[in-house]
Coordinates of C-alpha atoms in Angstrom, one line a residue:
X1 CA 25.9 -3.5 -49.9
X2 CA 26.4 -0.8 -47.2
X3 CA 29.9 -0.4 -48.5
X4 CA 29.1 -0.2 -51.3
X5 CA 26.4 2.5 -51.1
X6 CA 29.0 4.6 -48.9
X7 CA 31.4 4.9 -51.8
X8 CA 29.0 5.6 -54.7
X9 CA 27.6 8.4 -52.3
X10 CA 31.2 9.5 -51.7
X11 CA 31.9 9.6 -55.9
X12 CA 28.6 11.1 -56.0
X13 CA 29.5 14.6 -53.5
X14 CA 33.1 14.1 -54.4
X15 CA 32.3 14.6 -58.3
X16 CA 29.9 17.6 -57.7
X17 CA 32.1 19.3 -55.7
X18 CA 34.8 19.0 -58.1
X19 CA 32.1 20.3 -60.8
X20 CA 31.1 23.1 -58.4
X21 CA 34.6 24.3 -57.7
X22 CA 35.4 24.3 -61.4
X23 CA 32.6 27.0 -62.0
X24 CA 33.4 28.8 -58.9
X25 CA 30.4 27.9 -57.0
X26 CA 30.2 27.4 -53.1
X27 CA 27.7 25.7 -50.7
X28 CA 25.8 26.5 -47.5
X29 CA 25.6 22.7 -46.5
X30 CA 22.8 22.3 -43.4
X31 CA 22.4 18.6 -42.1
X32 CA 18.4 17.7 -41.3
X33 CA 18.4 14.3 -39.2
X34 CA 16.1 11.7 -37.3
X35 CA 17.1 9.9 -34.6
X36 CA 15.1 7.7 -32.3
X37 CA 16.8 7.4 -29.0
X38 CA 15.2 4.5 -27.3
X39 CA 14.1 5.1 -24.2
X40 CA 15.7 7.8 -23.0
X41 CA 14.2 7.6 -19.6
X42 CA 15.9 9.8 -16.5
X43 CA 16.2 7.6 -13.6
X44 CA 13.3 9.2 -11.5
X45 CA 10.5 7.7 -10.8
X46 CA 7.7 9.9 -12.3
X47 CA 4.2 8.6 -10.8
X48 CA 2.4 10.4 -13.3
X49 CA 3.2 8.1 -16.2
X50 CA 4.2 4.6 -16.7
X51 CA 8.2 5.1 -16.5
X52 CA 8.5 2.3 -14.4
X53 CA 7.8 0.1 -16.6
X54 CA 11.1 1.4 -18.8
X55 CA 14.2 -0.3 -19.3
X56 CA 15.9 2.3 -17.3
X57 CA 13.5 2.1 -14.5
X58 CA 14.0 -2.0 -14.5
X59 CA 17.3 -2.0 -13.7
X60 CA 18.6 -3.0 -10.4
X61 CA 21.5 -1.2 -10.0
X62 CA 23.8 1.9 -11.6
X63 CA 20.7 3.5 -13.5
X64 CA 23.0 7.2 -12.9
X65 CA 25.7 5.2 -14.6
X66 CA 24.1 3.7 -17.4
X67 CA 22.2 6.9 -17.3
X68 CA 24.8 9.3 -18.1
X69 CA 26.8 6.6 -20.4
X70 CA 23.9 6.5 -22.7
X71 CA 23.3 10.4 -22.9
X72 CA 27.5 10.2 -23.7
X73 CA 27.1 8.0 -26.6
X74 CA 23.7 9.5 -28.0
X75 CA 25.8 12.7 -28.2
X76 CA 28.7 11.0 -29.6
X77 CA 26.7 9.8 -32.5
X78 CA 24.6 13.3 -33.3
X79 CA 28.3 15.1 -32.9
X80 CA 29.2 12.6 -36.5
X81 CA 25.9 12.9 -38.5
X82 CA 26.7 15.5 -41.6
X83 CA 30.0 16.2 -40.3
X84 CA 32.0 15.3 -42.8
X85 CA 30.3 17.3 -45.6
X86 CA 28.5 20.1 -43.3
X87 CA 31.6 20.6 -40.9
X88 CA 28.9 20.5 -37.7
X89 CA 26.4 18.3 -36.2
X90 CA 23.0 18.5 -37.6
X91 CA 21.1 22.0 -37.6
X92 CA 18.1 20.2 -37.2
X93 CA 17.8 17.1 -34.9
X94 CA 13.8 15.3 -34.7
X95 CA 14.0 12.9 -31.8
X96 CA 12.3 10.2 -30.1
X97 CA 11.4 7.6 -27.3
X98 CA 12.4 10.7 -24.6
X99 CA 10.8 11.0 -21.9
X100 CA 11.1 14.6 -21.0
X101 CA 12.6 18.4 -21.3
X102 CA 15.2 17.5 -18.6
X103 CA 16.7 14.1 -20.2
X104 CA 16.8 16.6 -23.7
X105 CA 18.8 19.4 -21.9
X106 CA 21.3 17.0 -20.3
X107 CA 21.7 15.7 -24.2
X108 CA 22.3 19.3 -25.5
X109 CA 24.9 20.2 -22.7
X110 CA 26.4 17.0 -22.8
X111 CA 30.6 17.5 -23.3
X112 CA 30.0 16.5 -27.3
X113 CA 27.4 18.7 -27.7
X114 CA 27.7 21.6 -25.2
X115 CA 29.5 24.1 -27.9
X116 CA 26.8 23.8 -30.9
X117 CA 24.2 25.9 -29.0
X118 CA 21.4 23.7 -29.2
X119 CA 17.5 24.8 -28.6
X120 CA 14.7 22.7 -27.9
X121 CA 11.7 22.2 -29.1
X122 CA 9.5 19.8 -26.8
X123 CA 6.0 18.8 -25.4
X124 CA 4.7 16.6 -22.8
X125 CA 2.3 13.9 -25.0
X126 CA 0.1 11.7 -23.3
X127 CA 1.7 8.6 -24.9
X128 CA 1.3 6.1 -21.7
X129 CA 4.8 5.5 -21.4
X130 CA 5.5 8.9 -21.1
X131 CA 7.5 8.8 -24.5
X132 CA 8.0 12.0 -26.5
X133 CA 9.0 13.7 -29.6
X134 CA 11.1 17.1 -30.0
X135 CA 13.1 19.4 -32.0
X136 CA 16.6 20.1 -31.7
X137 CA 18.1 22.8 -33.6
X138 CA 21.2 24.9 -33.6
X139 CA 20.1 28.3 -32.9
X140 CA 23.2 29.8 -35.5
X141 CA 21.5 28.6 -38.2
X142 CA 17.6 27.8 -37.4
X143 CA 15.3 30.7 -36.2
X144 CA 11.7 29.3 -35.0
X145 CA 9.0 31.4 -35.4
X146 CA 5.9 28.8 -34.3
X147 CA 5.4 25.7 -32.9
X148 CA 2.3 23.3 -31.9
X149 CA 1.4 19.7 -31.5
X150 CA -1.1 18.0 -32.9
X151 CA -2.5 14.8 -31.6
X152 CA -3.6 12.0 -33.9
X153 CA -7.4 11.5 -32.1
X154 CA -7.1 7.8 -32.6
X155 CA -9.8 5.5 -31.1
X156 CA -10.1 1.8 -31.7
X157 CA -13.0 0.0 -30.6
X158 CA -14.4 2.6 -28.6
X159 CA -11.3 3.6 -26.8
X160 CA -8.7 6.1 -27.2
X161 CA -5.4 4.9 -28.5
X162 CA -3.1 7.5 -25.9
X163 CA -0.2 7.7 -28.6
X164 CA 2.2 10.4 -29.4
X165 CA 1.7 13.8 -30.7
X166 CA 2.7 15.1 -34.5
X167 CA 5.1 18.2 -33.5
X168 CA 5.1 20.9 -36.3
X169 CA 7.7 23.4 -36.0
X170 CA 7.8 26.5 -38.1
X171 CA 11.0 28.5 -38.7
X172 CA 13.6 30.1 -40.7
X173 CA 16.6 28.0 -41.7
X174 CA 19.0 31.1 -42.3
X175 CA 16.6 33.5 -44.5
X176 CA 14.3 30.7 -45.5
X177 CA 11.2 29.5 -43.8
X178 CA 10.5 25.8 -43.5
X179 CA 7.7 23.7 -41.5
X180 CA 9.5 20.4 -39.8
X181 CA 6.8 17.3 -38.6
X182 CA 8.4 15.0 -35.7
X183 CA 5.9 12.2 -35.5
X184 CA 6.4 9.1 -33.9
X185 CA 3.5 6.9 -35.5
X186 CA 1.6 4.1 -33.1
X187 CA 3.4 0.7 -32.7
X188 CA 3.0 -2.4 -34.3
X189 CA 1.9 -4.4 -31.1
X190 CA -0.4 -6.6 -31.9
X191 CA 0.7 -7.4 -35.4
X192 CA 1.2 -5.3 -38.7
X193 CA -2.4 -6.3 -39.6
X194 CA -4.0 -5.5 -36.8
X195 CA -2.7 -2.0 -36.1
X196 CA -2.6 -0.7 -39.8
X197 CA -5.6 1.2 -39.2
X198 CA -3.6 3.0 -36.1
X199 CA -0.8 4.9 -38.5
X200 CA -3.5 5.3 -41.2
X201 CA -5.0 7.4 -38.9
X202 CA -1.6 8.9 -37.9
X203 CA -0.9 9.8 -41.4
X204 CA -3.9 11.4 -42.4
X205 CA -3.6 13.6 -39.2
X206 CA -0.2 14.6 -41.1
X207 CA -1.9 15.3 -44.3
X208 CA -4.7 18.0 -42.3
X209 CA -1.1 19.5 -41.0
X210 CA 0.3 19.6 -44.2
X211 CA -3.0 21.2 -45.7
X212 CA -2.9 23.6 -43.1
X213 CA 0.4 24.8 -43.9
X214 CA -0.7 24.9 -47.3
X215 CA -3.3 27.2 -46.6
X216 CA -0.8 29.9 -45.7
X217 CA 1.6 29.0 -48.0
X218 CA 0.7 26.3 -51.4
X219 CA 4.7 26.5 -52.2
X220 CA 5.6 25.3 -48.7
X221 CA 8.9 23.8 -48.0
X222 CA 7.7 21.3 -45.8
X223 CA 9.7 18.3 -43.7
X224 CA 8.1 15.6 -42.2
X225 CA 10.4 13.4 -40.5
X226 CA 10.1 10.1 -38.4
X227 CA 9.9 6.7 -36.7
X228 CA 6.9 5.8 -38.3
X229 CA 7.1 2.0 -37.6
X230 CA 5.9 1.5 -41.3
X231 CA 8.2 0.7 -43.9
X232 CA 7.9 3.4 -47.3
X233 CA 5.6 1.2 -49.4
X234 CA 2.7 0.5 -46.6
X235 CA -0.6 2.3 -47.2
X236 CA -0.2 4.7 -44.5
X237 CA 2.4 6.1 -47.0
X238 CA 1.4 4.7 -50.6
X239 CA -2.4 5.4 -50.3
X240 CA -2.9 7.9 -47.2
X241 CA 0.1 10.1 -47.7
X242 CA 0.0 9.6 -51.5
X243 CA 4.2 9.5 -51.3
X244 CA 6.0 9.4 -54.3
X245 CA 9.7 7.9 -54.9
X246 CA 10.8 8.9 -58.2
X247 CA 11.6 12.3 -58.4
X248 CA 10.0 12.6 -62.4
X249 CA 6.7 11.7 -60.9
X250 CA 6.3 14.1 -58.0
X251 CA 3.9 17.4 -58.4
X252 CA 3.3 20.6 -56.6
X253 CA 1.3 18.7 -53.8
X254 CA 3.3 15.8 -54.1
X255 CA 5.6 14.5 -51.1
X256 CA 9.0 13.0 -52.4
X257 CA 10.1 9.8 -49.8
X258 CA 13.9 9.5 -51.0
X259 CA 13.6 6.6 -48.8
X260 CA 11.7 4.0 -50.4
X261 CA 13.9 3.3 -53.3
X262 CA 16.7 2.3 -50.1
X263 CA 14.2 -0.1 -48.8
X264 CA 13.6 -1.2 -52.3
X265 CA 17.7 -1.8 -52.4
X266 CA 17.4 -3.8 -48.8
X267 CA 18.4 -0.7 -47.1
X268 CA 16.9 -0.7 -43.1
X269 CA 17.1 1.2 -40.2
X270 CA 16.4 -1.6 -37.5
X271 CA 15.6 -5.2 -37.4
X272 CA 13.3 -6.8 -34.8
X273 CA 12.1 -10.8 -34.8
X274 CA 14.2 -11.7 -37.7
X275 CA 12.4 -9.0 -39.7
X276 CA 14.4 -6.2 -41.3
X277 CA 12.3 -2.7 -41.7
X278 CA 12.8 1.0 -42.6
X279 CA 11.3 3.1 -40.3
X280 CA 13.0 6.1 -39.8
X281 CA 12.7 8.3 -42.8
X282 CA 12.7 12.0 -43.8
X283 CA 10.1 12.9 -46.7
X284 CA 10.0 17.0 -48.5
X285 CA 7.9 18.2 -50.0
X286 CA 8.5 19.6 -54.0
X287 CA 9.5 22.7 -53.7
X288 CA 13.0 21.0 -51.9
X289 CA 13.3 19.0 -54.1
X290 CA 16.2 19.3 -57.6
X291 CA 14.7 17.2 -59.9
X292 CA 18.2 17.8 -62.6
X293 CA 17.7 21.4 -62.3
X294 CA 20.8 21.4 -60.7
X295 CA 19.1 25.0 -59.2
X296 CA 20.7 25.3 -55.9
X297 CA 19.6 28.9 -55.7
X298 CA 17.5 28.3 -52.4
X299 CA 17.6 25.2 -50.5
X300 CA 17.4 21.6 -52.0
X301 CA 18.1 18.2 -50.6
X302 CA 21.3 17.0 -52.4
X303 CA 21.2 13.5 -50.8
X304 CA 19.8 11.5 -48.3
X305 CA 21.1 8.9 -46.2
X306 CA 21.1 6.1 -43.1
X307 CA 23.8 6.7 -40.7
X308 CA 24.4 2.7 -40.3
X309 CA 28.3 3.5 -39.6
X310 CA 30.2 -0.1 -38.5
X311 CA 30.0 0.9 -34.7
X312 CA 26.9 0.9 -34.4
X313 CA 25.9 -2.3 -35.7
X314 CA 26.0 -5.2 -33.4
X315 CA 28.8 -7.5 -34.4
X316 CA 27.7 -10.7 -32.5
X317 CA 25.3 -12.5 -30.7
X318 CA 21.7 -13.0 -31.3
X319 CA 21.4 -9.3 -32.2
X320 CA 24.3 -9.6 -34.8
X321 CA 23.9 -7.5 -37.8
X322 CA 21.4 -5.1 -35.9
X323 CA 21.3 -1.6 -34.5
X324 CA 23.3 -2.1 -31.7
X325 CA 20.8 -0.8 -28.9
X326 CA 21.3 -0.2 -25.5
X327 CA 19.0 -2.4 -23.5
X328 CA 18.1 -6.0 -24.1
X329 CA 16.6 -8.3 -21.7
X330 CA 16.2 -6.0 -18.8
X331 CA 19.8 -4.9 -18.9
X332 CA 22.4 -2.4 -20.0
X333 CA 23.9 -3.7 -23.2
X334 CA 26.7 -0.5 -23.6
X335 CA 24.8 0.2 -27.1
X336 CA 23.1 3.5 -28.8
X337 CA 19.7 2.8 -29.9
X338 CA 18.1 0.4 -31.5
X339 CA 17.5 2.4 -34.6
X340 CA 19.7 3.7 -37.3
X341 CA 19.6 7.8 -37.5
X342 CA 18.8 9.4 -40.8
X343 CA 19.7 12.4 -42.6
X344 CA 20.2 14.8 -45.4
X345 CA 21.7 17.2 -46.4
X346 CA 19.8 20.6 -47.8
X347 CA 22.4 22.8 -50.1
X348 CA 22.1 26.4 -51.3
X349 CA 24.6 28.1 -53.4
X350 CA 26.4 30.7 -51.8
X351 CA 25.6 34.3 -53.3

């Protein structure tokens, strides 16, 4: 199936470049991405969160060598996403599971990286781990004007779930300004059941950031991107978030979720337990979004897309057929992440 999806998507740019060429038309191609990073913990000991109890802090020897190895091939897999079509890494980069500016600026000037002239976009949250979300962006292309975090304010029974922050980043992407979401919704410890409630809650906080936007601008071009540890039909999307999948459907307000017609085709971005979910997704908002207009006169997302390349899938082993990750059972497997990235591409013809 993933084969099988590749090539269609290959026919599919292949044909409409063709078709572009023919009427003399050329692209600005930009690359938006996801990509949780699991754990990527520095090997300090930082007393003023729960690192220890990370899978980089548990091992019992070469923590700078697994250290740097990891932040190696992290970098080696952002360097691929888009490339083929967009001739660079991604312009825009959400992240997650990091644990702090410093790990994110070793990522950026890391030897794969170094030349792209990454900026970063990050805030302390007051996840208990000490996990975090940020912005990457290549500062050649992507020009931020604002950025803030929000957090969720999520109690249950009486207590205060400490959980990540929702980053909103506002910029322009060459002349055009767009409003990026990093979230990184609460867990599903506990069971699915159980902790619903927690990334309702999470959601709607995305919906008063969205509205906020809105208030400035109702024609927005907004981006919310993600591990949101729900798959694209749960109610934190269906009934909170009100996302739409087929592009005929979608109104002004609407939020398009290219990503629930892959999980409809058995599409996933990491397995855990014997179940296989989609996670990790990008959503837009309408006005990125072609619905046949074939209007490429500002930016529109042309396609979106799992980076589940051959490499990193686990090819044996109990863990066969997943995300190959990088630490299992309290050691260093020589993996990536435990995720899948995802991306899209946003196109605007060339004047």
């Amino acid at each position: 199936m993933k084969k099988t999806l590749s090539f269609l998507v290959l026919l599919f740019i292949v044909a409409f470049s063709v078709q572009a060429q023919k009427k003399g038309k050329q692209y600005n191609i930009r690359t938006i991405a996801f990509y949780n990073l699991e754990n990527l913990f520095d090997t300090i000991n930082d007393t003023s969160i729960n690192d220890e109890a990370s899978p980089m802090m548990e091992l019992k020897s070469n923590r700078s060598e697994v250290y740097w190895d990891k932040i190696d091939k992290l970098s080696s897999v952002i360097m691929q996403i888009g490339a083929d079509k967009a001739n660079t890494s991604p312009t825009l980069l959400g992240v997650s599971e990091v644990e702090n500016l410093s790990v994110l600026e070793d990522l950026v000037k890391s030897k794969n990286l170094a030349k792209k002239g990454y900026g970063i976009i990050h805030y302390d949250s007051p996840d208990k781990r000490g996990i975090d979300v940020a912005l990457l962006y290549q500062k050649r292309y992507f020009k931020p004007v604002h950025h803030e975090v929000f957090n969720p304010n999520i109690y249950r029974n009486g207590y205060k779930v400490y959980t990540r922050d929702q980053l909103l980043v506002s910029g322009y992407l060459d002349d055009e300004l767009i409003h990026i979401i990093v979230n990184h919704w609460p867990s599903r410890s506990g069971g699915e059941a159980k902790s619903r409630p927690l990334r309702e809650k999470a959601a709607y906080q995305n919906t008063k950031i969205i509205a906020q936007i809105r208030e400035k601008d109702p024609n927005a071009k907004i981006i919310t991107m993600g591990d949101f540890n729900d798959d694209p039909t749960n109610t934190s999307f269906k009934e909170v978030l009100k996302t739409k999948s087929d592009k005929s459907e979608v109104g002004d307000l609407d939020i398009y979720n290219p990503y629930e017609d892959l999980h409809r085709r058995g599409f996933n971005t990491l397995g855990y337990r014997d179940n296989i979910n989609l996670f990790d997704m990008i959503l837009i908002s309408s006005p990125l979004l072609d619905k046949g207009e074939k209007d490429f006169s500002d930016y529109k997302m042309f396609k979106a897309m799992i980076f589940n390349k051959r490499f990193l899938t686990n090819r044996k082993g109990q863990f066969k057929g997943y995300p190959f990750r990088s630490f299992s059972y309290g050691g260093y497997t020589g993996g990536y992440s435990d995720h899948y990235p995802v991306y899209m591409y946003l196109i605007k013809e060339k004047k």
